[in-house]
Tab-separated table of C-alpha atoms in Angstrom:
chain	number	residue	atom	x	y	z
A	1	UNK	CA	-19.973	-170.888	-35.545
A	2	UNK	CA	-22.605	-171.415	-32.860
A	3	UNK	CA	-21.438	-169.066	-30.114
A	4	UNK	CA	-22.435	-169.993	-26.574
A	5	UNK	CA	-24.193	-167.759	-24.087
A	6	UNK	CA	-22.250	-167.017	-20.892
A	7	UNK	CA	-23.865	-166.418	-17.512
A	8	UNK	CA	-22.691	-165.682	-13.967
A	9	UNK	CA	-23.581	-168.328	-11.391
A	10	UNK	CA	-21.347	-167.576	-8.395
A	11	UNK	CA	-19.752	-164.648	-6.586
A	12	UNK	CA	-17.021	-164.363	-3.961
A	13	UNK	CA	-15.176	-161.416	-2.438
A	14	UNK	CA	-12.969	-160.322	0.424
A	15	UNK	CA	-12.562	-156.542	0.420
A	16	UNK	CA	-12.047	-153.460	2.590
A	17	UNK	CA	-15.859	-153.242	2.805
A	18	UNK	CA	-16.398	-156.746	4.113
A	19	UNK	CA	-15.108	-160.269	3.956
A	20	UNK	CA	-18.104	-161.688	2.081
A	21	UNK	CA	-20.140	-160.591	-0.918
A	22	UNK	CA	-23.112	-159.812	1.320
A	23	UNK	CA	-21.006	-157.535	3.542
A	24	UNK	CA	-19.496	-155.847	0.488
A	25	UNK	CA	-22.917	-155.178	-1.037
A	26	UNK	CA	-24.439	-153.835	2.175
A	27	UNK	CA	-21.509	-151.448	2.601
A	28	UNK	CA	-21.751	-150.282	-1.011
A	29	UNK	CA	-25.458	-149.450	-0.963
A	30	UNK	CA	-25.056	-147.680	2.385
A	31	UNK	CA	-22.175	-145.527	1.171
A	32	UNK	CA	-19.592	-146.848	3.628
A	33	UNK	CA	-15.930	-145.912	3.231
A	34	UNK	CA	-13.288	-148.575	3.835
A	35	UNK	CA	-10.469	-146.065	4.279
A	36	UNK	CA	-8.593	-145.586	7.538
A	37	UNK	CA	-5.076	-145.205	8.904
A	38	UNK	CA	-2.616	-147.879	7.793
A	39	UNK	CA	-2.091	-150.712	10.281
A	40	UNK	CA	0.011	-153.052	8.114
A	41	UNK	CA	3.214	-151.125	8.968
A	42	UNK	CA	4.379	-147.868	10.539
A	43	UNK	CA	3.484	-145.297	7.885
A	44	UNK	CA	4.225	-142.232	10.011
A	45	UNK	CA	7.099	-141.102	7.772
A	46	UNK	CA	5.186	-141.581	4.512
A	47	UNK	CA	3.332	-138.842	2.672
A	48	UNK	CA	0.324	-141.169	2.600
A	49	UNK	CA	-0.650	-142.801	5.882
A	50	UNK	CA	-4.077	-144.124	4.867
A	51	UNK	CA	-5.387	-147.059	2.859
A	52	UNK	CA	-8.400	-149.329	2.403
A	53	UNK	CA	-7.321	-152.416	4.323
A	54	UNK	CA	-9.307	-155.606	4.844
A	55	UNK	CA	-10.784	-155.453	8.345
A	56	UNK	CA	-10.448	-158.151	10.994
A	57	UNK	CA	-8.524	-160.520	8.782
A	58	UNK	CA	-6.898	-163.521	10.444
A	59	UNK	CA	-5.398	-166.168	8.137
A	60	UNK	CA	-6.026	-168.754	10.866
A	61	UNK	CA	-9.743	-168.459	10.142
A	62	UNK	CA	-9.132	-169.805	6.630
A	63	UNK	CA	-5.841	-171.724	6.573
A	64	UNK	CA	-3.834	-173.841	8.949
A	65	UNK	CA	-0.619	-172.211	10.178
A	66	UNK	CA	1.673	-174.306	8.013
A	67	UNK	CA	-0.304	-173.566	4.847
A	68	UNK	CA	-0.662	-169.821	5.438
A	69	UNK	CA	3.124	-169.459	5.790
A	70	UNK	CA	3.570	-170.890	2.288
A	71	UNK	CA	1.263	-168.473	0.478
A	72	UNK	CA	1.361	-164.705	0.084
A	73	UNK	CA	-1.648	-162.655	1.226
A	74	UNK	CA	-2.672	-162.032	-2.387
A	75	UNK	CA	-3.031	-165.788	-2.928
A	76	UNK	CA	-4.882	-166.121	0.356
A	77	UNK	CA	-7.397	-163.487	-0.773
A	78	UNK	CA	-7.824	-165.205	-4.135
A	79	UNK	CA	-8.441	-168.577	-2.536
A	80	UNK	CA	-10.945	-167.185	-0.041
A	81	UNK	CA	-12.905	-165.401	-2.773
A	82	UNK	CA	-12.782	-168.500	-4.984
A	83	UNK	CA	-14.047	-170.720	-2.158
A	84	UNK	CA	-16.992	-168.370	-1.671
A	85	UNK	CA	-17.811	-168.204	-5.391
A	86	UNK	CA	-17.585	-171.980	-5.872
A	87	UNK	CA	-19.826	-172.545	-2.841
A	88	UNK	CA	-22.278	-169.948	-4.153
A	89	UNK	CA	-22.435	-171.701	-7.536
A	90	UNK	CA	-23.389	-174.942	-5.718
A	91	UNK	CA	-21.749	-177.435	-8.066
A	92	UNK	CA	-22.091	-181.160	-7.646
A	93	UNK	CA	-18.380	-181.948	-7.576
A	94	UNK	CA	-19.031	-185.635	-8.193
A	95	UNK	CA	-20.648	-185.007	-11.586
A	96	UNK	CA	-18.853	-181.811	-12.684
A	97	UNK	CA	-16.550	-182.413	-15.667
A	98	UNK	CA	-13.388	-180.916	-14.217
A	99	UNK	CA	-11.565	-181.150	-17.521
A	100	UNK	CA	-13.837	-178.351	-18.717
A	101	UNK	CA	-13.414	-176.060	-15.698
A	102	UNK	CA	-10.728	-173.385	-16.030
A	103	UNK	CA	-9.205	-170.967	-13.550
A	104	UNK	CA	-7.849	-167.516	-14.391
A	105	UNK	CA	-6.824	-165.346	-11.433
A	106	UNK	CA	-5.343	-161.981	-12.292
A	107	UNK	CA	-2.957	-159.830	-10.315
A	108	UNK	CA	-1.182	-156.591	-11.018
A	109	UNK	CA	1.885	-157.294	-8.887
A	110	UNK	CA	1.550	-160.742	-7.304
A	111	UNK	CA	3.347	-161.639	-4.071
A	112	UNK	CA	4.606	-158.128	-3.463
A	113	UNK	CA	4.633	-158.358	0.343
A	114	UNK	CA	6.537	-161.655	0.397
A	115	UNK	CA	9.074	-160.297	-2.096
A	116	UNK	CA	9.645	-157.203	0.019
A	117	UNK	CA	10.024	-159.204	3.237
A	118	UNK	CA	12.582	-161.582	1.754
A	119	UNK	CA	14.682	-158.772	0.281
A	120	UNK	CA	14.637	-156.867	3.577
A	121	UNK	CA	15.805	-159.950	5.478
A	122	UNK	CA	18.569	-160.576	2.947
A	123	UNK	CA	19.727	-156.947	3.176
A	124	UNK	CA	19.918	-157.209	6.965
A	125	UNK	CA	22.273	-160.181	6.800
A	126	UNK	CA	25.917	-160.673	5.913
A	127	UNK	CA	25.249	-161.468	2.259
A	128	UNK	CA	24.809	-165.180	2.811
A	129	UNK	CA	21.772	-166.253	0.772
A	130	UNK	CA	19.149	-167.599	3.137
A	131	UNK	CA	15.884	-167.547	1.270
A	132	UNK	CA	12.618	-169.271	2.096
A	133	UNK	CA	12.220	-172.342	-0.154
A	134	UNK	CA	8.699	-171.102	-0.902
A	135	UNK	CA	9.941	-167.622	-1.891
A	136	UNK	CA	9.454	-168.045	-5.635
A	137	UNK	CA	6.126	-169.947	-5.420
A	138	UNK	CA	4.848	-167.250	-3.052
A	139	UNK	CA	5.564	-164.308	-5.357
A	140	UNK	CA	4.821	-165.463	-8.903
A	141	UNK	CA	1.649	-164.016	-10.369
A	142	UNK	CA	0.162	-167.270	-11.632
A	143	UNK	CA	0.327	-169.172	-8.363
A	144	UNK	CA	-3.133	-168.225	-7.067
A	145	UNK	CA	-4.749	-169.849	-10.097
A	146	UNK	CA	-2.535	-172.882	-9.556
A	147	UNK	CA	-3.535	-173.263	-5.905
A	148	UNK	CA	-7.250	-173.088	-6.737
A	149	UNK	CA	-6.875	-175.610	-9.547
A	150	UNK	CA	-4.981	-178.019	-7.308
A	151	UNK	CA	-7.437	-177.665	-4.423
A	152	UNK	CA	-10.486	-178.481	-6.548
A	153	UNK	CA	-8.960	-180.605	-9.295
A	154	UNK	CA	-9.966	-178.239	-12.097
A	155	UNK	CA	-7.979	-179.283	-15.172
A	156	UNK	CA	-9.105	-176.713	-17.744
A	157	UNK	CA	-7.088	-173.648	-18.851
A	158	UNK	CA	-5.152	-172.256	-15.903
A	159	UNK	CA	-3.140	-169.037	-15.827
A	160	UNK	CA	-2.973	-165.395	-14.775
A	161	UNK	CA	-3.413	-162.129	-16.623
A	162	UNK	CA	-1.494	-158.984	-15.778
A	163	UNK	CA	-2.370	-155.540	-17.120
A	164	UNK	CA	-2.098	-153.381	-13.993
A	165	UNK	CA	-5.525	-152.135	-12.913
A	166	UNK	CA	-7.252	-153.838	-15.862
A	167	UNK	CA	-5.800	-157.267	-14.979
A	168	UNK	CA	-8.964	-158.992	-13.763
A	169	UNK	CA	-10.942	-157.335	-16.551
A	170	UNK	CA	-8.760	-159.165	-19.048
A	171	UNK	CA	-9.092	-162.379	-17.036
A	172	UNK	CA	-12.883	-162.193	-17.202
A	173	UNK	CA	-12.778	-161.340	-20.907
A	174	UNK	CA	-10.540	-164.345	-21.600
A	175	UNK	CA	-12.852	-166.663	-19.670
A	176	UNK	CA	-15.919	-165.233	-21.417
A	177	UNK	CA	-14.397	-165.845	-24.838
A	178	UNK	CA	-13.245	-169.394	-23.981
A	179	UNK	CA	-16.772	-170.363	-22.938
A	180	UNK	CA	-18.400	-168.480	-25.805
A	181	UNK	CA	-16.281	-170.490	-28.261
A	182	UNK	CA	-17.240	-173.757	-26.588
A	183	UNK	CA	-13.739	-174.560	-25.324
A	184	UNK	CA	-14.758	-174.722	-21.659
A	185	UNK	CA	-17.978	-175.014	-19.667
A	186	UNK	CA	-17.036	-173.168	-16.471
A	187	UNK	CA	-14.433	-170.663	-15.334
A	188	UNK	CA	-13.406	-169.601	-11.863
A	189	UNK	CA	-12.149	-166.127	-12.714
A	190	UNK	CA	-11.204	-162.898	-10.988
A	191	UNK	CA	-8.277	-161.195	-9.336
A	192	UNK	CA	-6.442	-160.562	-6.081
A	193	UNK	CA	-3.982	-157.999	-4.768
A	194	UNK	CA	-2.119	-157.301	-1.517
A	195	UNK	CA	0.040	-154.257	-2.089
A	196	UNK	CA	-0.376	-152.270	1.122
A	197	UNK	CA	3.238	-152.308	2.285
A	198	UNK	CA	6.076	-149.775	2.470
A	199	UNK	CA	7.118	-150.300	-1.148
A	200	UNK	CA	3.558	-150.073	-2.438
A	201	UNK	CA	2.723	-146.882	-0.589
A	202	UNK	CA	6.176	-145.386	-1.185
A	203	UNK	CA	6.117	-146.201	-4.878
A	204	UNK	CA	2.694	-144.713	-5.488
A	205	UNK	CA	3.684	-141.671	-3.406
A	206	UNK	CA	6.694	-141.141	-5.648
A	207	UNK	CA	4.312	-141.084	-8.635
A	208	UNK	CA	1.923	-138.678	-6.875
A	209	UNK	CA	-0.816	-141.199	-7.637
A	210	UNK	CA	-2.428	-141.678	-4.206
A	211	UNK	CA	-4.235	-139.309	-1.878
A	212	UNK	CA	-2.368	-137.645	0.970
A	213	UNK	CA	-5.539	-136.591	2.790
A	214	UNK	CA	-4.353	-138.265	6.005
A	215	UNK	CA	-6.465	-136.097	8.302
A	216	UNK	CA	-9.736	-137.376	6.831
A	217	UNK	CA	-9.300	-140.880	5.366
A	218	UNK	CA	-12.967	-141.638	4.792
A	219	UNK	CA	-13.357	-138.684	2.411
A	220	UNK	CA	-9.972	-139.105	0.736
A	221	UNK	CA	-11.242	-140.925	-2.366
A	222	UNK	CA	-13.219	-138.279	-4.280
A	223	UNK	CA	-13.955	-139.372	-7.857
A	224	UNK	CA	-15.046	-136.534	-10.124
A	225	UNK	CA	-14.669	-133.956	-7.315
A	226	UNK	CA	-12.709	-130.750	-7.880
A	227	UNK	CA	-10.400	-131.441	-4.934
A	228	UNK	CA	-9.537	-135.052	-5.696
A	229	UNK	CA	-5.849	-135.745	-5.170
A	230	UNK	CA	-5.391	-139.385	-6.132
A	231	UNK	CA	-6.753	-142.804	-5.292
A	232	UNK	CA	-6.712	-144.642	-1.968
A	233	UNK	CA	-4.864	-147.946	-2.199
A	234	UNK	CA	-6.937	-151.027	-1.396
A	235	UNK	CA	-6.465	-154.779	-1.159
A	236	UNK	CA	-8.516	-157.935	-1.534
A	237	UNK	CA	-9.909	-160.422	-3.992
A	238	UNK	CA	-12.957	-160.876	-6.165
A	239	UNK	CA	-13.933	-164.064	-8.024
A	240	UNK	CA	-16.923	-164.871	-10.197
A	241	UNK	CA	-18.103	-168.121	-11.743
A	242	UNK	CA	-18.728	-167.872	-15.477
A	243	UNK	CA	-20.701	-170.719	-16.946
A	244	UNK	CA	-22.047	-171.762	-20.322
A	245	UNK	CA	-25.793	-171.108	-20.329
A	246	UNK	CA	-26.986	-174.612	-21.256
A	247	UNK	CA	-24.603	-176.132	-18.720
A	248	UNK	CA	-26.029	-173.868	-16.016
A	249	UNK	CA	-29.651	-174.543	-16.977
A	250	UNK	CA	-29.122	-178.293	-17.068
A	251	UNK	CA	-27.922	-178.386	-13.467
A	252	UNK	CA	-30.539	-175.897	-12.233
A	253	UNK	CA	-28.048	-173.192	-11.329
A	254	UNK	CA	-28.949	-169.817	-9.871
A	255	UNK	CA	-28.127	-167.223	-12.553
A	256	UNK	CA	-27.235	-163.656	-11.624
A	257	UNK	CA	-26.766	-161.997	-15.025
A	258	UNK	CA	-25.554	-162.687	-18.535
A	259	UNK	CA	-22.246	-161.454	-19.920
A	260	UNK	CA	-23.239	-159.745	-23.153
A	261	UNK	CA	-20.023	-158.360	-24.623
A	262	UNK	CA	-16.544	-157.023	-24.054
A	263	UNK	CA	-14.117	-154.448	-25.334
A	264	UNK	CA	-10.352	-154.449	-24.901
A	265	UNK	CA	-8.123	-151.676	-26.256
A	266	UNK	CA	-4.903	-149.721	-25.753
A	267	UNK	CA	-4.411	-145.974	-25.417
A	268	UNK	CA	-0.970	-146.158	-27.074
A	269	UNK	CA	-0.296	-142.850	-25.387
A	270	UNK	CA	1.619	-142.853	-22.061
A	271	UNK	CA	2.828	-145.346	-19.438
A	272	UNK	CA	0.669	-143.951	-16.616
A	273	UNK	CA	-1.653	-141.248	-17.989
A	274	UNK	CA	-4.727	-142.034	-20.099
A	275	UNK	CA	-5.299	-140.430	-23.451
A	276	UNK	CA	-6.603	-136.940	-22.563
A	277	UNK	CA	-9.729	-137.470	-24.665
A	278	UNK	CA	-10.281	-140.993	-23.383
A	279	UNK	CA	-9.935	-142.539	-26.842
A	280	UNK	CA	-9.041	-146.011	-25.555
A	281	UNK	CA	-11.883	-145.953	-23.032
A	282	UNK	CA	-14.282	-144.764	-25.745
A	283	UNK	CA	-13.350	-147.614	-28.071
A	284	UNK	CA	-13.492	-150.264	-25.319
A	285	UNK	CA	-17.037	-149.208	-24.405
A	286	UNK	CA	-18.034	-149.000	-28.065
A	287	UNK	CA	-16.795	-152.528	-28.764
A	288	UNK	CA	-18.569	-153.922	-25.693
A	289	UNK	CA	-21.864	-152.303	-26.672
A	290	UNK	CA	-21.553	-153.530	-30.257
A	291	UNK	CA	-20.821	-157.106	-29.229
A	292	UNK	CA	-23.761	-157.026	-26.831
A	293	UNK	CA	-25.961	-156.279	-29.835
A	294	UNK	CA	-27.499	-153.217	-28.245
A	295	UNK	CA	-27.626	-149.509	-28.973
A	296	UNK	CA	-25.804	-146.964	-26.807
A	297	UNK	CA	-29.156	-145.646	-25.599
A	298	UNK	CA	-29.953	-149.083	-24.104
A	299	UNK	CA	-27.259	-148.698	-21.424
A	300	UNK	CA	-28.701	-147.830	-18.001
A	301	UNK	CA	-25.632	-147.880	-15.771
A	302	UNK	CA	-21.837	-147.620	-15.972
A	303	UNK	CA	-19.532	-148.497	-13.094
A	304	UNK	CA	-16.696	-146.198	-14.102
A	305	UNK	CA	-13.007	-146.762	-13.512
A	306	UNK	CA	-13.334	-143.533	-11.511
A	307	UNK	CA	-10.072	-143.577	-9.579
A	308	UNK	CA	-10.149	-140.040	-8.143
A	309	UNK	CA	-7.043	-139.013	-10.094
A	310	UNK	CA	-7.001	-135.534	-11.626
A	311	UNK	CA	-6.409	-136.649	-15.227
A	312	UNK	CA	-8.135	-140.027	-15.312
A	313	UNK	CA	-11.581	-138.892	-14.215
A	314	UNK	CA	-11.677	-136.143	-16.843
A	315	UNK	CA	-10.665	-138.496	-19.658
A	316	UNK	CA	-13.252	-141.125	-18.740
A	317	UNK	CA	-16.203	-138.761	-18.551
A	318	UNK	CA	-15.184	-137.322	-21.938
A	319	UNK	CA	-15.283	-140.838	-23.374
A	320	UNK	CA	-18.770	-141.398	-21.959
A	321	UNK	CA	-20.143	-138.181	-23.447
A	322	UNK	CA	-18.455	-138.782	-26.796
A	323	UNK	CA	-19.887	-142.282	-27.126
A	324	UNK	CA	-23.359	-141.849	-25.678
A	325	UNK	CA	-24.159	-138.271	-26.673
A	326	UNK	CA	-27.387	-136.976	-25.118
A	327	UNK	CA	-28.129	-140.394	-23.655
A	328	UNK	CA	-25.051	-140.017	-21.428
A	329	UNK	CA	-27.109	-137.746	-19.174
A	330	UNK	CA	-29.682	-140.498	-18.603
A	331	UNK	CA	-27.128	-143.096	-17.471
A	332	UNK	CA	-26.436	-143.646	-13.781
A	333	UNK	CA	-22.662	-143.502	-13.503
A	334	UNK	CA	-20.884	-144.394	-10.300
A	335	UNK	CA	-17.402	-144.974	-8.913
A	336	UNK	CA	-17.360	-147.623	-6.207
A	337	UNK	CA	-13.640	-146.953	-5.664
A	338	UNK	CA	-14.845	-143.994	-3.606
A	339	UNK	CA	-15.754	-146.630	-0.988
A	340	UNK	CA	-13.516	-149.691	-1.369
A	341	UNK	CA	-10.474	-147.882	-2.727
A	342	UNK	CA	-8.389	-149.010	-5.682
A	343	UNK	CA	-7.828	-152.757	-5.563
A	344	UNK	CA	-5.370	-152.692	-8.486
A	345	UNK	CA	-5.351	-156.113	-10.196
A	346	UNK	CA	-8.545	-157.182	-8.426
A	347	UNK	CA	-10.394	-153.913	-9.064
A	348	UNK	CA	-12.187	-155.020	-12.225
A	349	UNK	CA	-13.475	-158.220	-10.618
A	350	UNK	CA	-14.760	-156.564	-7.452
A	351	UNK	CA	-16.352	-153.740	-9.430
A	352	UNK	CA	-17.972	-156.228	-11.797
A	353	UNK	CA	-19.478	-157.946	-8.758
A	354	UNK	CA	-20.912	-154.576	-7.709
A	355	UNK	CA	-22.328	-154.093	-11.210
A	356	UNK	CA	-23.799	-157.601	-11.278
A	357	UNK	CA	-25.578	-156.950	-7.982
A	358	UNK	CA	-26.797	-153.558	-9.201
A	359	UNK	CA	-28.597	-155.369	-12.032
A	360	UNK	CA	-29.796	-158.218	-9.836
A	361	UNK	CA	-31.147	-155.960	-7.078
A	362	UNK	CA	-32.174	-152.919	-9.155
A	363	UNK	CA	-30.075	-150.693	-6.891
A	364	UNK	CA	-27.128	-148.585	-8.010
A	365	UNK	CA	-24.522	-147.893	-5.300
A	366	UNK	CA	-23.472	-144.272	-4.897
A	367	UNK	CA	-20.313	-142.335	-5.562
A	368	UNK	CA	-19.492	-140.894	-2.147
A	369	UNK	CA	-17.352	-137.914	-1.142
A	370	UNK	CA	-18.540	-135.330	-3.651
A	371	UNK	CA	-18.196	-131.848	-2.234
A	372	UNK	CA	-17.263	-129.469	-5.050
A	373	UNK	CA	-18.048	-129.541	-8.771
A	374	UNK	CA	-15.029	-129.587	-11.060
A	375	UNK	CA	-15.393	-127.083	-13.928
A	376	UNK	CA	-13.397	-129.461	-16.156
A	377	UNK	CA	-15.990	-132.210	-15.703
A	378	UNK	CA	-19.487	-132.225	-17.223
A	379	UNK	CA	-21.496	-131.944	-14.032
A	380	UNK	CA	-24.765	-132.492	-15.881
A	381	UNK	CA	-23.831	-136.173	-15.930
A	382	UNK	CA	-25.478	-138.295	-13.233
A	383	UNK	CA	-22.640	-139.652	-11.100
A	384	UNK	CA	-25.078	-141.009	-8.472
A	385	UNK	CA	-23.487	-138.800	-5.854
A	386	UNK	CA	-24.286	-139.320	-2.199
A	387	UNK	CA	-26.867	-142.077	-1.992
A	388	UNK	CA	-27.803	-145.318	-3.695
A	389	UNK	CA	-30.745	-145.125	-6.089
A	390	UNK	CA	-33.356	-147.664	-7.060
A	391	UNK	CA	-33.452	-148.222	-10.788
A	392	UNK	CA	-34.168	-151.149	-13.040
A	393	UNK	CA	-30.962	-151.939	-14.907
A	394	UNK	CA	-31.259	-153.997	-18.064
A	395	UNK	CA	-27.814	-153.256	-19.486
A	396	UNK	CA	-24.699	-152.083	-17.668
A	397	UNK	CA	-21.015	-151.583	-18.364
A	398	UNK	CA	-18.038	-151.915	-16.041
A	399	UNK	CA	-14.837	-150.096	-16.996
A	400	UNK	CA	-11.260	-150.793	-15.915
A	401	UNK	CA	-8.112	-149.097	-17.143
A	402	UNK	CA	-4.478	-149.797	-16.250
A	403	UNK	CA	-1.033	-148.220	-16.318
A	404	UNK	CA	0.445	-148.933	-19.718
A	405	UNK	CA	-2.714	-147.757	-21.474
A	406	UNK	CA	-4.711	-150.992	-21.047
A	407	UNK	CA	-8.506	-150.672	-21.217
A	408	UNK	CA	-11.302	-153.161	-20.638
A	409	UNK	CA	-15.062	-152.833	-20.667
A	410	UNK	CA	-17.480	-155.644	-19.854
A	411	UNK	CA	-21.157	-155.436	-20.844
A	412	UNK	CA	-23.748	-157.153	-18.665
A	413	UNK	CA	-27.446	-157.682	-19.223
A	414	UNK	CA	-30.324	-158.753	-17.021
A	415	UNK	CA	-30.779	-162.495	-17.411
A	416	UNK	CA	-33.734	-163.721	-19.406
A	417	UNK	CA	-34.262	-167.432	-19.946
A	418	UNK	CA	-34.775	-167.400	-23.695
């Protein structure tokens, strides 16, 4: 079979670090934290009172009032990011074969905020069912992909993937494989999440998964630091345009990078904790490197899952050392969650955008908030603590792992027209 090459031709994002890709990138390379006190609701009685919220967001800037009331914030974020990515790709919509354009938008939870609001209103009443007629379309996880397809008339494969924090990693892998096999020419693919609400914060508090460092939000997310105490919940959307290489060349598209390979595995260990030796992460990275047709020592950069959880960070760095051996110490690792927080189902997409731009711009964003070495972590590894570094990146990996033991790794390479 003649497998197709797959390239990235468009990027879009709305995140706690900015409402465009440019704003996101500038914040990342300058080590800006998106964490602050929660404004979405009164969190004064919660153990965690901080989050990475999108700043200055007004739906009226993107949707008319009637439309915005019909769609949950997670769908709004997905549509905004998709609009940006499609504009960035600069398609001629009159000549684009829309039968061969697919849309996959992942989410971990879907319309969580709308679900919570409707249930609260029902509980306040006398038991008479008075539900919004858009309740179900607002909350289902596939609806963001549906809205984007309808808006642009894209008639290719259209669905959602859900695997907790690996959700958009699986979406991108699916799109990559569809194009590689020649089944589609273009995919609008990524993820969106809007889980900063009382149930989201309360639920993660009950699991002891998120930081309670309320007195210092901007340093709360501390990947690979001895005093890390959980992730900081974020929100937003990230969308990329994947395109078959010949299709992109024919229309003169701007090409960011090439997708070189992928790995998708399961820990088969525990519903929330990774395998202590990072076996699933190890195998996902190994498969991605093998499919890319490179050697482990060719990898220059890894954007780690790096959540700032006590167990997860240890397992991931073990996997890196076990796979890469001595070369592990020459790789620039980073954890951009230290800045934008954990975007759950959209995390993999936003972090892949960061990795794409690291290759494109030869700059690796830092891991911020490192204060104390953890004796259980190999501190000879280069976690790119503190400041961004200039480095040519020819091959990079982006890791995402989710509750349930789901692991994805996507391998990228610098684009060369040959």
